Structure formats: C-alpha cells, structure tokens
Short mmCIF file of C-alpha atoms in Angstrom, two decimals:
data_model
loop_
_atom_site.label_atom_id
_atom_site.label_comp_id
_atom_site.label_asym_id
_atom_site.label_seq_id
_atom_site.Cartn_x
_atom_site.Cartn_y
_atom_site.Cartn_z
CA UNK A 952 -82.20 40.19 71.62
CA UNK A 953 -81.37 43.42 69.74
CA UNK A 954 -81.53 45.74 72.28
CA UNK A 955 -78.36 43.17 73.50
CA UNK A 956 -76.58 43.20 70.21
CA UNK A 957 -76.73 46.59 70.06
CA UNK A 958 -75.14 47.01 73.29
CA UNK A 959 -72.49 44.73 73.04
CA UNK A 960 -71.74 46.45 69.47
CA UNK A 961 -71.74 49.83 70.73
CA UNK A 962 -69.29 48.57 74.07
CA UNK A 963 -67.27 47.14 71.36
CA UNK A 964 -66.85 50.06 69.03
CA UNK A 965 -66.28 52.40 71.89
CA UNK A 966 -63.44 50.28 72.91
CA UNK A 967 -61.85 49.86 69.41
CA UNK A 968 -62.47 54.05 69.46
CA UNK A 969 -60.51 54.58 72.17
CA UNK A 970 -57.67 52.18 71.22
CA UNK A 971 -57.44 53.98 68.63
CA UNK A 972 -57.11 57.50 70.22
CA UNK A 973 -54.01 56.08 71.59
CA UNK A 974 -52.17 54.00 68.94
CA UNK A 975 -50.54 56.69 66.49
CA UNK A 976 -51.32 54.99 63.23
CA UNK A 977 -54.47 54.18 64.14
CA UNK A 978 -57.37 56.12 61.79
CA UNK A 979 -60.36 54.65 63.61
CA UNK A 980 -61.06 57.17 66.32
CA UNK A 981 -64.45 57.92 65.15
CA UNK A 982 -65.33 54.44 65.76
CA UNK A 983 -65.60 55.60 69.46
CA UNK A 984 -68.48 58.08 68.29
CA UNK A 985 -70.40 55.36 66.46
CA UNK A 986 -70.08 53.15 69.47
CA UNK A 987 -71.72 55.66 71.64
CA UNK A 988 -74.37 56.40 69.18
CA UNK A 989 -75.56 52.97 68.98
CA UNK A 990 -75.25 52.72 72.98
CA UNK A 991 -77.68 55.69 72.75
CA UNK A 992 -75.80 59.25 73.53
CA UNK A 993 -76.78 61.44 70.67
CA UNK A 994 -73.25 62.99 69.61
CA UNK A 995 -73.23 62.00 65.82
CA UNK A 996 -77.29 62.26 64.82
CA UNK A 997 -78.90 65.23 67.18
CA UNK A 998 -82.65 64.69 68.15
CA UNK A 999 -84.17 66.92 65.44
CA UNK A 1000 -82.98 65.59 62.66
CA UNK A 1001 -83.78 61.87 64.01
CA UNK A 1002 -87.42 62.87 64.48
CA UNK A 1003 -87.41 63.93 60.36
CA UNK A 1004 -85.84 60.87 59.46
CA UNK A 1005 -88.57 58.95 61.64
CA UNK A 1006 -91.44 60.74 60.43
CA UNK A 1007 -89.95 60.30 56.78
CA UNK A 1008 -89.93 56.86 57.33
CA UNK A 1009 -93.41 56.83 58.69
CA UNK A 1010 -95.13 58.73 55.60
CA UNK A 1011 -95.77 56.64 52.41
CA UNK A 1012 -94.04 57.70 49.15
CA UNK A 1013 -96.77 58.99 46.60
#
C-alpha cells in the first residue's frame, strides 16, 4: 500500500514539475526532482549519504 502511494505521489510531483518548467510564473520546478526521488532515481539524495543517514538511524543514541 505504500510502495503505491509513493508511486502515485512521485508520478504526481513529476507532473506538477514539469508543468511548471513550462508555465513562466511558475516557481515549482524542483517539484519534478522530488517526484523522481520518491519514484526512486537518486538525483536529489546520492547513495552515500543515504547509507549514513540509514546507519544513523539504525544506531541507538547514548
């Protein structure tokens, strides 16, 4: 079920994103780049720093 919300958000943004590359007063073009984050290409977040913020996650705090 959230794999499908997550898709259907992503198609979303990525539409809105590239509405917005074509409307002049439109600010929202990086909209697009979330959208194809959360559909899974890694422009915005590379790998690396992912994997840190996993195993951050992972460790308890002391």
């Amino acid at each position: 079920m959230l794999r499908i919300l997550r898709l259907i958000a992503g198609v979303i943004l990525v539409l809105i994103g590239l509405f917005a590359l074509v409307t002049p007063l439109t600010p929202g073009a990086w909209l697009g780049l979330i959208g194809l984050e959360l559909l899974g290409f890694g422009f915005l977040i590379p790998k690396k720093i992912r994997r840190m913020w996993k195993k951050e996650q992972a460790s308890p705090l002391l």
